[in-house]
XYZ file of C-alpha atoms in Angstrom:
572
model
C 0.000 0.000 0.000
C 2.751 2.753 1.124
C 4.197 1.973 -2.679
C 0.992 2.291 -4.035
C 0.239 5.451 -2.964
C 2.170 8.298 -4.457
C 1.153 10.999 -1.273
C 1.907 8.929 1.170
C 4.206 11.143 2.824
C 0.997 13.782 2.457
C -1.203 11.443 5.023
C -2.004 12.009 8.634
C -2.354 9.762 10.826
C -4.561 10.362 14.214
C -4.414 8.202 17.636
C -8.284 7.779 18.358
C -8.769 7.075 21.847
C -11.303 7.791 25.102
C -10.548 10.514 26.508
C -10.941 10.836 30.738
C -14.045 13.057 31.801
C -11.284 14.884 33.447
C -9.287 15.932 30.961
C -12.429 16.827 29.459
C -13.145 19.626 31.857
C -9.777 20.954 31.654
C -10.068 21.249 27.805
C -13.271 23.060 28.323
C -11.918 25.787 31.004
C -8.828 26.566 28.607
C -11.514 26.887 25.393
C -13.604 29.476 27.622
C -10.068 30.952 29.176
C -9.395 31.946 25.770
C -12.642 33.334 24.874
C -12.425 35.756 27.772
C -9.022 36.395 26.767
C -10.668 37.667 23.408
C -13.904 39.407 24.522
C -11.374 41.518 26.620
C -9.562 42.653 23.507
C -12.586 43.046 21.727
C -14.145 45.340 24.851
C -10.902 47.054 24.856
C -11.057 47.966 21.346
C -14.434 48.550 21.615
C -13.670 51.040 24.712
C -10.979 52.996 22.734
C -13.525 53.969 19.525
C -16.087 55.363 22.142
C -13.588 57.462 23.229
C -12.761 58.667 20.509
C -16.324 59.948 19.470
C -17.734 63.215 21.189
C -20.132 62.036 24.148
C -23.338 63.275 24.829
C -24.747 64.423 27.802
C -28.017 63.395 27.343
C -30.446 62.268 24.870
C -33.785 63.154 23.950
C -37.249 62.490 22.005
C -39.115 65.657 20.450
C -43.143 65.335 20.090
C -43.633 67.607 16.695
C -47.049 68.117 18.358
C -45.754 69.696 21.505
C -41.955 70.271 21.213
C -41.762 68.650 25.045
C -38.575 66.363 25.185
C -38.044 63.088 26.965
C -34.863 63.203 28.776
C -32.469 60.102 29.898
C -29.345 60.511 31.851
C -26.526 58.323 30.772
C -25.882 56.363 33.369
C -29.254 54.703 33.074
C -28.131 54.235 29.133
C -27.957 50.112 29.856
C -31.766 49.909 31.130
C -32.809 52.694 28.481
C -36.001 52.029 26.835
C -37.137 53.867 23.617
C -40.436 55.332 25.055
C -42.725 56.579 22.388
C -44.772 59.701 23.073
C -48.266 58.394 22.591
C -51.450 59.593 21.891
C -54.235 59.629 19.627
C -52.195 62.070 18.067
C -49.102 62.103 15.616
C -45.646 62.473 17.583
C -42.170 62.060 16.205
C -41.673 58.525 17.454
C -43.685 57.384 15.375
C -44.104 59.348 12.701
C -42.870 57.693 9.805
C -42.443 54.348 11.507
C -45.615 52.477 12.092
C -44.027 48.948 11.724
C -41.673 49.527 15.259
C -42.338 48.445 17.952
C -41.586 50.457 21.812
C -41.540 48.577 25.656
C -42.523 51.990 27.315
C -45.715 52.542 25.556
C -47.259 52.496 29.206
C -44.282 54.934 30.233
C -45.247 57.283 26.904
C -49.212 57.853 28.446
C -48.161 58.709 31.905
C -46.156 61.149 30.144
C -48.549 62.650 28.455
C -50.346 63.988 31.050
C -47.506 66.096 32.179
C -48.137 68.636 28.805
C -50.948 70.120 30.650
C -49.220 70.211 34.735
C -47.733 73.731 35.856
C -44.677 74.997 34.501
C -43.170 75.266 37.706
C -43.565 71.599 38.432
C -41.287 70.678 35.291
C -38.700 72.938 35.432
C -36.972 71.663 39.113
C -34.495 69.757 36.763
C -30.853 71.428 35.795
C -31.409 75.037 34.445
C -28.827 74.716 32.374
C -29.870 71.279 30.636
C -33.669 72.943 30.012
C -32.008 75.979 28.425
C -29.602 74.772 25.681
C -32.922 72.066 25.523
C -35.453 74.815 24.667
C -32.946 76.553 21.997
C -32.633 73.468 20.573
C -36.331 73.115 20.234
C -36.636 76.205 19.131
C -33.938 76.223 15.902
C -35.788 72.864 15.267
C -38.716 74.336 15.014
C -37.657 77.341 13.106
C -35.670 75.015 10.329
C -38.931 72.825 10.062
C -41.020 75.618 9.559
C -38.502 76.785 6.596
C -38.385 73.668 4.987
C -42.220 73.034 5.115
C -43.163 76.680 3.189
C -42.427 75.410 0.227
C -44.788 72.309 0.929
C -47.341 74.170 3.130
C -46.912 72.247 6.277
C -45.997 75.232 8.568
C -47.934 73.652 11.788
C -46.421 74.547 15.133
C -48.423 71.906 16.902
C -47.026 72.209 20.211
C -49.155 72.755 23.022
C -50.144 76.072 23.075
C -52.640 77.847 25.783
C -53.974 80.532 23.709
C -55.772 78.162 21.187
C -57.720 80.413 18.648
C -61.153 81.118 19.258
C -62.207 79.854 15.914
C -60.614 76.741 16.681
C -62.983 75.381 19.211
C -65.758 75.697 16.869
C -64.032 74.062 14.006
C -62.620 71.279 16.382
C -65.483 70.805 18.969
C -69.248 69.722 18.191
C -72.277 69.688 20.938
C -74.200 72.178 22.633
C -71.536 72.963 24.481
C -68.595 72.302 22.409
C -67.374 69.461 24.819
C -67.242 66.826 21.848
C -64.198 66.264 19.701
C -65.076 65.768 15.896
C -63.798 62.345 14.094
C -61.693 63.898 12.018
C -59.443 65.710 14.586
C -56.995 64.490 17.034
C -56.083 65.658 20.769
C -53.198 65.278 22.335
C -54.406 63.308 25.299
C -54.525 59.436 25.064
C -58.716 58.876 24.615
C -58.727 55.160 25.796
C -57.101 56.275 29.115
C -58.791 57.524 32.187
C -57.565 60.872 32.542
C -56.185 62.121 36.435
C -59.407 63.500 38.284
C -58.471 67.215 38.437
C -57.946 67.238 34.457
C -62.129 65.982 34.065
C -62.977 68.476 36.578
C -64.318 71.408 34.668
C -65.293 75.049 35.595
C -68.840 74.518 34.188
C -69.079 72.574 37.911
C -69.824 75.893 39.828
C -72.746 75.501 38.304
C -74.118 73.252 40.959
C -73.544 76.218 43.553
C -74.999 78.531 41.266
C -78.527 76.724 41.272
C -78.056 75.538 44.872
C -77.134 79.416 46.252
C -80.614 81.056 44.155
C -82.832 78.124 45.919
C -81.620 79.277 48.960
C -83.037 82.967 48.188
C -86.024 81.461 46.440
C -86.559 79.466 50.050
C -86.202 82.481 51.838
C -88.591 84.898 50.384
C -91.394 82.607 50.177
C -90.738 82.412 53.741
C -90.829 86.350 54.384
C -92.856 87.720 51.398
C -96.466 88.707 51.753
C -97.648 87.225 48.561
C -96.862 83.659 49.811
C -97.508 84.561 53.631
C -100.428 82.039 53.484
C -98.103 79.010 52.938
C -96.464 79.382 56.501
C -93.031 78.207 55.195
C -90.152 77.386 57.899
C -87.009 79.505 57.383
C -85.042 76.030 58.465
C -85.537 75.573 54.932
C -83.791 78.859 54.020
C -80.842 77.722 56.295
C -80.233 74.190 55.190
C -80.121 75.507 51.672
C -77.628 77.700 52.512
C -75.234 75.949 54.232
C -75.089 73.257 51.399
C -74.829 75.509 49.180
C -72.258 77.079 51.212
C -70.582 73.288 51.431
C -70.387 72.950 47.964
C -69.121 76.112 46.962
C -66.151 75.258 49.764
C -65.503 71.897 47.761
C -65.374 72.878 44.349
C -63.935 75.796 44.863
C -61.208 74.019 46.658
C -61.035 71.395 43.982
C -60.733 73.870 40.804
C -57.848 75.510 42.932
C -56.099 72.159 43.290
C -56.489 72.219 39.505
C -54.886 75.615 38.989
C -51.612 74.518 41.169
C -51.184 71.142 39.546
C -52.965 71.819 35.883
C -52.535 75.367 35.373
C -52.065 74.890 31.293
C -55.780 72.982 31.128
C -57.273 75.793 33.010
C -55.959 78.185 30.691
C -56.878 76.542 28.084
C -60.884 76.044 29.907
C -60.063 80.083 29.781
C -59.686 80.281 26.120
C -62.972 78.080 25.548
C -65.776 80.327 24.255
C -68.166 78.914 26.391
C -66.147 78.008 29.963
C -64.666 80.929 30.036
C -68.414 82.792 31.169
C -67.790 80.254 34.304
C -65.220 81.760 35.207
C -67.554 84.195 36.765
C -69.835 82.104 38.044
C -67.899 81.491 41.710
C -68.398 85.610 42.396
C -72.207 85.457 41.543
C -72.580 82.906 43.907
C -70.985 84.090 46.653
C -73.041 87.354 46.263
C -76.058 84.741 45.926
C -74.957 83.782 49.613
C -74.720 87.516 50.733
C -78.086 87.989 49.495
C -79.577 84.930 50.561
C -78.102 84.771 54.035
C -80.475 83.650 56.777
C -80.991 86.368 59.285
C -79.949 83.509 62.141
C -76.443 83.527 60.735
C -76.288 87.535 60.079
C -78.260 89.857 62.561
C -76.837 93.186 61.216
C -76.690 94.282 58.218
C -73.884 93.680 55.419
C -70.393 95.214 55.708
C -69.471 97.250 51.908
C -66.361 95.701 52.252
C -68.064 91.919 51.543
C -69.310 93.745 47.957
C -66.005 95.030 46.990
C -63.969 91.703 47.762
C -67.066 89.860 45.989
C -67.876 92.296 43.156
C -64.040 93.665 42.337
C -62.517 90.446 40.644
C -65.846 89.854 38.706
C -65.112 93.523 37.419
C -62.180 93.391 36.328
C -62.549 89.826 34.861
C -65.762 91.725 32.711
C -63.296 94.547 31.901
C -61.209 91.852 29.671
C -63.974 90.211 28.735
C -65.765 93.086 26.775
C -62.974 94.697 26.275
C -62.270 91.499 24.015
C -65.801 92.160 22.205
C -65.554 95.865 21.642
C -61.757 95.619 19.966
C -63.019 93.475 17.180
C -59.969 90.639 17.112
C -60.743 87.151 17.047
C -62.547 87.013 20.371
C -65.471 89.854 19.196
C -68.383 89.142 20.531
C -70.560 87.981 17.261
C -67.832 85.366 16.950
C -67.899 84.504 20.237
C -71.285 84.793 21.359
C -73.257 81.905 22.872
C -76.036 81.403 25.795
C -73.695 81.321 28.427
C -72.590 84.788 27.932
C -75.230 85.900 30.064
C -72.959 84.890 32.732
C -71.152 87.850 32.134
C -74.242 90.175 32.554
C -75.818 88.998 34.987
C -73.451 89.617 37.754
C -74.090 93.063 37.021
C -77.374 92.827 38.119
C -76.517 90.526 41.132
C -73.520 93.167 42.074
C -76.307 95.822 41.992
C -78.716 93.996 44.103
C -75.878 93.487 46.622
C -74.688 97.182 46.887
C -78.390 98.658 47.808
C -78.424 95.869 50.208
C -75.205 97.236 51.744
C -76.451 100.613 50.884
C -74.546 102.051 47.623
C -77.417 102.576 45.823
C -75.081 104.422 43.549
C -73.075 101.740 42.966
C -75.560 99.591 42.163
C -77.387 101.972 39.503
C -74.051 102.375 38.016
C -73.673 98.292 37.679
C -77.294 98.202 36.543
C -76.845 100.610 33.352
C -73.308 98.478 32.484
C -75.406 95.398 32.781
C -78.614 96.630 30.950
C -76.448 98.096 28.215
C -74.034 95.030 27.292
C -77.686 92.498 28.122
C -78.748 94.428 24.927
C -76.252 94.152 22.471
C -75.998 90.369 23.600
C -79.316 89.582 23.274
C -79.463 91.230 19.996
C -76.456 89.177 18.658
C -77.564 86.057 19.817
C -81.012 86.728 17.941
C -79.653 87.833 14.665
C -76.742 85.923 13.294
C -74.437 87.239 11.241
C -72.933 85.718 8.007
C -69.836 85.906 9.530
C -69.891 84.543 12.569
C -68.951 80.756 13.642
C -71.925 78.776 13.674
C -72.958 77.149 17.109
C -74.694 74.051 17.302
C -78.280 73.821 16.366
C -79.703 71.473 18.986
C -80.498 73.715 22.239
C -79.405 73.143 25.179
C -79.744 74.034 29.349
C -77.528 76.576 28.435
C -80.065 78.482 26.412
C -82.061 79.261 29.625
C -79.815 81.623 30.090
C -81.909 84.189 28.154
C -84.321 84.135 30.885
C -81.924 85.186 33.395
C -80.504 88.423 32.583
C -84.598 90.235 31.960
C -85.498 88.451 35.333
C -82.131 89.769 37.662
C -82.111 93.194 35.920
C -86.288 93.572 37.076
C -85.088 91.836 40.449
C -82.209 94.697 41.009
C -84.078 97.742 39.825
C -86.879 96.960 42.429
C -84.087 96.476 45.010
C -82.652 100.286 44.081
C -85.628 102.295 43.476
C -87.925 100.364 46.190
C -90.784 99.892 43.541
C -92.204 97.366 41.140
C -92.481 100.319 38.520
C -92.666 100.603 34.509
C -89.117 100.046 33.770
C -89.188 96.827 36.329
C -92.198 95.193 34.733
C -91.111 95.583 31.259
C -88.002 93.672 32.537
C -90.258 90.992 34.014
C -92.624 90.666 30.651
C -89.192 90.095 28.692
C -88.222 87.494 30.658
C -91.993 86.082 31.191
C -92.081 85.700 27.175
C -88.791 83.640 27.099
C -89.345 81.509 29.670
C -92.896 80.459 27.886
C -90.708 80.592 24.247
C -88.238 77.858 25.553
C -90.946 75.740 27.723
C -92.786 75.174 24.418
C -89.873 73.898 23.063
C -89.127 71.354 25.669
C -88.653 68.262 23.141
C -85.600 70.482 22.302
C -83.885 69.990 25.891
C -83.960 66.187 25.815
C -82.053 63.186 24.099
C -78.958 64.995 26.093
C -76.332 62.465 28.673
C -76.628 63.349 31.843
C -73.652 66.441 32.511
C -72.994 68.952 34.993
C -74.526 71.369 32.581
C -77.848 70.650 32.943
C -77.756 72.967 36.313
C -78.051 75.473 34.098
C -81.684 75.374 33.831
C -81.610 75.832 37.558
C -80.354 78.868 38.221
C -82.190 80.954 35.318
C -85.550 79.664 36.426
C -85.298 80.594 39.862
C -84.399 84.071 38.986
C -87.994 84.228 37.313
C -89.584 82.545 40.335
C -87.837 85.709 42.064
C -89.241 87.956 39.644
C -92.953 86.864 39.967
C -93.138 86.725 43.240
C -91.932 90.300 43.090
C -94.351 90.969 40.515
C -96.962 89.290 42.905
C -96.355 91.777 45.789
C -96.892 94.989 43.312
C -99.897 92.778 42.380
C -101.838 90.757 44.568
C -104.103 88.654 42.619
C -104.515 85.087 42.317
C -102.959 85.044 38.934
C -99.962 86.532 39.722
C -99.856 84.421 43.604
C -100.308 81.231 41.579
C -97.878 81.982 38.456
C -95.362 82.705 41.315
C -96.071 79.306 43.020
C -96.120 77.563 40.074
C -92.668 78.694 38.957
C -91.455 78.407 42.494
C -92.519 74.602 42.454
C -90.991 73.966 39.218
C -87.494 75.370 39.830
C -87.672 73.291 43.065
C -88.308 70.421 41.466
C -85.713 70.637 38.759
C -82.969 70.913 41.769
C -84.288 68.534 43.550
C -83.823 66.140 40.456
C -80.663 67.253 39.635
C -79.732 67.083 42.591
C -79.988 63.565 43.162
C -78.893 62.757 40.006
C -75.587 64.329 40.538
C -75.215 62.203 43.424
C -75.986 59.196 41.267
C -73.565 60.016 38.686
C -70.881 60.926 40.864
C -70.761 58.081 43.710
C -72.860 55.091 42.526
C -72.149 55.070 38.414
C -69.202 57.695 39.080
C -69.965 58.879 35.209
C -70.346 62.369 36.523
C -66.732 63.219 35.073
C -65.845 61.549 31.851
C -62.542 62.552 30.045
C -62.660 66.213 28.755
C -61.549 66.151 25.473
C -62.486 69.745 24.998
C -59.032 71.103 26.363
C -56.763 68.457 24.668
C -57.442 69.763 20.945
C -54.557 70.652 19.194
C -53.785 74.202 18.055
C -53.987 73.936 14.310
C -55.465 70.867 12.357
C -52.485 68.196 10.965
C -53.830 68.265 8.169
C -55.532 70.531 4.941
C -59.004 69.813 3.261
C -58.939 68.988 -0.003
C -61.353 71.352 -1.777
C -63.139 70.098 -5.025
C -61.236 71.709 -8.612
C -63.580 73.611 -10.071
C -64.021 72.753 -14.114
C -65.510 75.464 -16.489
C -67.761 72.310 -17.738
C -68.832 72.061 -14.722
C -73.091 71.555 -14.633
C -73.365 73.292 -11.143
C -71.688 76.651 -12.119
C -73.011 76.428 -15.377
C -76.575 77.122 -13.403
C -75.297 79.431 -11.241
C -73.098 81.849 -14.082
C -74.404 84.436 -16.170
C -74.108 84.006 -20.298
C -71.131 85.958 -20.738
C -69.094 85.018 -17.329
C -69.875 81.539 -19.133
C -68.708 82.405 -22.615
C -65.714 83.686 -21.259
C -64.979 80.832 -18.619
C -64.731 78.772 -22.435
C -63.159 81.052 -24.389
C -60.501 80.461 -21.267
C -60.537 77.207 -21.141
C -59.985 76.817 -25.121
C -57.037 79.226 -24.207
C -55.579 77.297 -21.725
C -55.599 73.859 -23.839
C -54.400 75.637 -27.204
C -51.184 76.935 -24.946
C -50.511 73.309 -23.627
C -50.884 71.998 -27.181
C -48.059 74.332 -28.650
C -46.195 73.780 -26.067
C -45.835 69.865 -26.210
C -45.566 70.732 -30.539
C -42.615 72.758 -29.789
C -41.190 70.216 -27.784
């Protein structure tokens, strides 16, 4: 064989044997010895190029939708997790990149909540990390907006408290404009339950505001002649009050808990065209509680001072208000005007009511002729619609029982100054009389409506006009007027009653009484553009709608246009 084959000399030969389960082992630790040996150079190496590159002291994830940026020290680099911004809306991380996939999408909600805390609550981090982070923002920002001109994206959709007035309307549906359309997006997560004091709106003073007039109501049925004959209990006047008094306490505490910790959702509850008439709602009813006061509780008479600390931040608050309608900018008052504007006038009328009870009469004409003036122009607005103006909802609502309110304080107030029931007072009444009768006709219109703090809007407005009649009953004594007084006396009771205990229902049995408020998470601009139809000169529509010659010329334009095209493709 060894002659045979020519490479023998090329052949290797191999002792095969068993090998010892000892020497086993020690093959194995000098195999993995060696691998250490490299993984060491490799780290090494490895060590040496990250030197070499510029390190970073932090690094970050921009929302194009709010410009807020996730930050992530290094030293937590290993356990780093890519957290993606969520929301119903469009954010950087994913924009572009549907098909990845993120571990902190949990991480990325909780986050999102944060857009709308105080300022001061976010900024306890380095100074000097937030500053070169906000310039960096900012040139982002300013280099998108360059390179989207030429494409017309231009959107700065970062959160933004002043939100355009226009932009509620065109982003909001319902009676109230608490409803997000489909085709819009908010920047809050909408298959989340949001924190409590972000569903807690203003509109909630509402409850005080129908709870604080009952407790008048209750008291002057107790002390006015025209109802003498019904031998009502004051104790009725005082446990009114001092729930009324109770809930004022709690809200009011609760919607300052919101201001400290949500600040940016209250300014943007502000900026709504219909909360921001709320916003004087906790001044009307704590002059409702002046007025209303059982004499048990107060045996003198009011101090002035109690009608400047009530009545001077409503003033000023009106002084921006209409100062807003008479310059004519976005927030004028035909663009702006709804039923809960009334808000702002009737304070007036309550602030005059409570300065003859503390005895500045003059005062309280002078509040009367502000009230009486702007009630007109309102009321005229609201009844004739301009072209121009952003169309609100057509279903009614609670809220338009507010035109029944404003007639019914400012007859309330002038019989309060002048110590009479006279012409001017009356005429007041018979307004208000008319409306109340307009909208109770109409009552299919208030219903098919969820259950919402809203609805104790029809409270407060109707026991105004209980006020007024019974009034009107004491200039009058018949039993017309006696019964028309009890009759809207038991109604209004009976509507807070129901309310009442439907709150309760809502709130601690079903608790549905605060749903997410999507109303204050709409973005400032809309993502994206409408698509408007291209208008054709053989179009059928216009052809109906055009004169003969605007017609023949639309063609002769049209042939134009083509005959141009056509040369230019020959010459080509």
């Amino acid at each position: 064989m060894r002659a045979a084959s020519p490479n023998f000399r090329d052949i290797h030969f191999m002792d095969i044997h068993e090998v010892p389960e000892e020497e086993e082992h020690e093959e194995e630790e000098e195999a993995g010895i060696a691998a250490e040996k490299v993984d060491k150079r490799s780290k090494k190496q490895f060590k040496l190029r990250e030197a070499k590159r510029p390190q970073k002291s932090f690094s970050r994830q921009v929302s194009l939708e709010t410009g807020v940026s996730a930050l992530t020290n290094e030293s937590n680099a290993k356990n780093q997790r890519h957290v993606l911004l969520e929301r119903s809306g469009r954010s950087f991380g994913g924009f572009g990149s549907s098909h990845r996939t993120y571990n902190g999408a949990d991480q990325g909600r909780k986050g999102d909540f944060n857009l709308f805390r105080t300022k001061s609550t976010l900024t306890k981090q380095h100074s000097a990390i937030l500053s070169n982070l906000r310039k960096e923002v900012d040139q982002m920002d300013i280099d998108r907006e360059n390179n989207d001109r030429g494409s017309g994206r231009g959107d700065d959709e970062r959160v933004n408290e002043s939100v355009p007035a226009g932009r509620y309307f065109a982003a909001l549906k319902g009676p109230e404009l608490d409803q997000v359309k489909d085709s819009e997006d908010i920047l809050l997560p909408k298959d989340k339950k949001w924190p409590f004091l972000l569903r807690f709106p203003i509109g909630c003073f509402g409850i005080c505001l129908g709870l604080s007039s009952q407790a008048i109501l209750w008291r002057a049925l107790a002390t006015s002649p025209a109802t003498k004959f019904l031998h009502i209990t004051p104790l009725i006047n005082v446990i009114l009050w001092l729930l009324a008094l109770a809930v004022l306490l709690s809200v009011s505490i609760t919607y300052v808990l919101k201001c400290i910790f949500y600040f940016e959702a209250v300014k943007r509850e502000y900026f709504h065209p219909v909360r921001v008439n709320f916003f004087f709602a906790p001044w009307v009813v704590c002059m409702f509680l002046a007025i209303g006061v059982p004499p048990i509780i107060a045996h003198e008479a009011l101090h002035p001072a109690l009608w400047c600390a009530f009545m001077a931040p409503y003033f000023f608050l009106e002084l921006k208000i209409y100062g807003q309608w008479l310059s004519g900018g976005k927030r004028r008052l035909c663009k702006v005007a709804n039923p809960s504007s009334h808000l702002s006038v009737v304070g007036n009328f309550v602030g005059a009511i409570l300065a003859s009870k503390v005895g500045w009469n003059e005062a309280g004409k002078f509040l009367w002729a502000v009230g009486f003036a702007h009630y007109l122009v309102l009321f005229v607005t609201l009844y004739q619609r301009l072209p121009t103006s952003e169309a609100l909802p057509k279903e009614l609502h609670p809220v338009y029982s507010m035109f029944i309110a404003a007639p019914s304080a400012a007859s309330i107030a002038w019989e309060t100054i002048y110590g009479e029931f006279d012409g001017l007072s009356r005429t007041c009444f018979f307004i208000a009389l008319f409306l109340y009768v307009s909208l109770v006709v109409r009552i299919t219109f208030f219903t098919g409506f969820r259950f919402s703090v809203a609805w104790w809007s029809y409270t407060f407005p109707m026991t105004t006009a209980s006020l007024a009649t019974i009034k009107y009953a004491e200039q009058v004594p018949c039993v017309i007027s006696r019964g028309l007084a009890l009759f809207l006396s038991f109604m209004s009771s009976t509507m807070v009653a129901v309310l009442f205990v439907s709150t309760l229902l809502h709130a601690f049995v079903w608790h549905t009484l605060f749903p997410n408020d999507l109303a204050i998470a709409i973005t400032k601009r809309k993502h994206g553009k409408e698509k408007k139809p291209v208008k054709k000169a053989y179009d059928i529509r216009r052809w109906a709608k055009q004169s003969p010659l605007s017609f023949v010329s639309a063609i002769r334009k049209n042939n134009s246009a083509n005959r141009d095209s056509d040369e230019e493709i020959v010459g080509y």
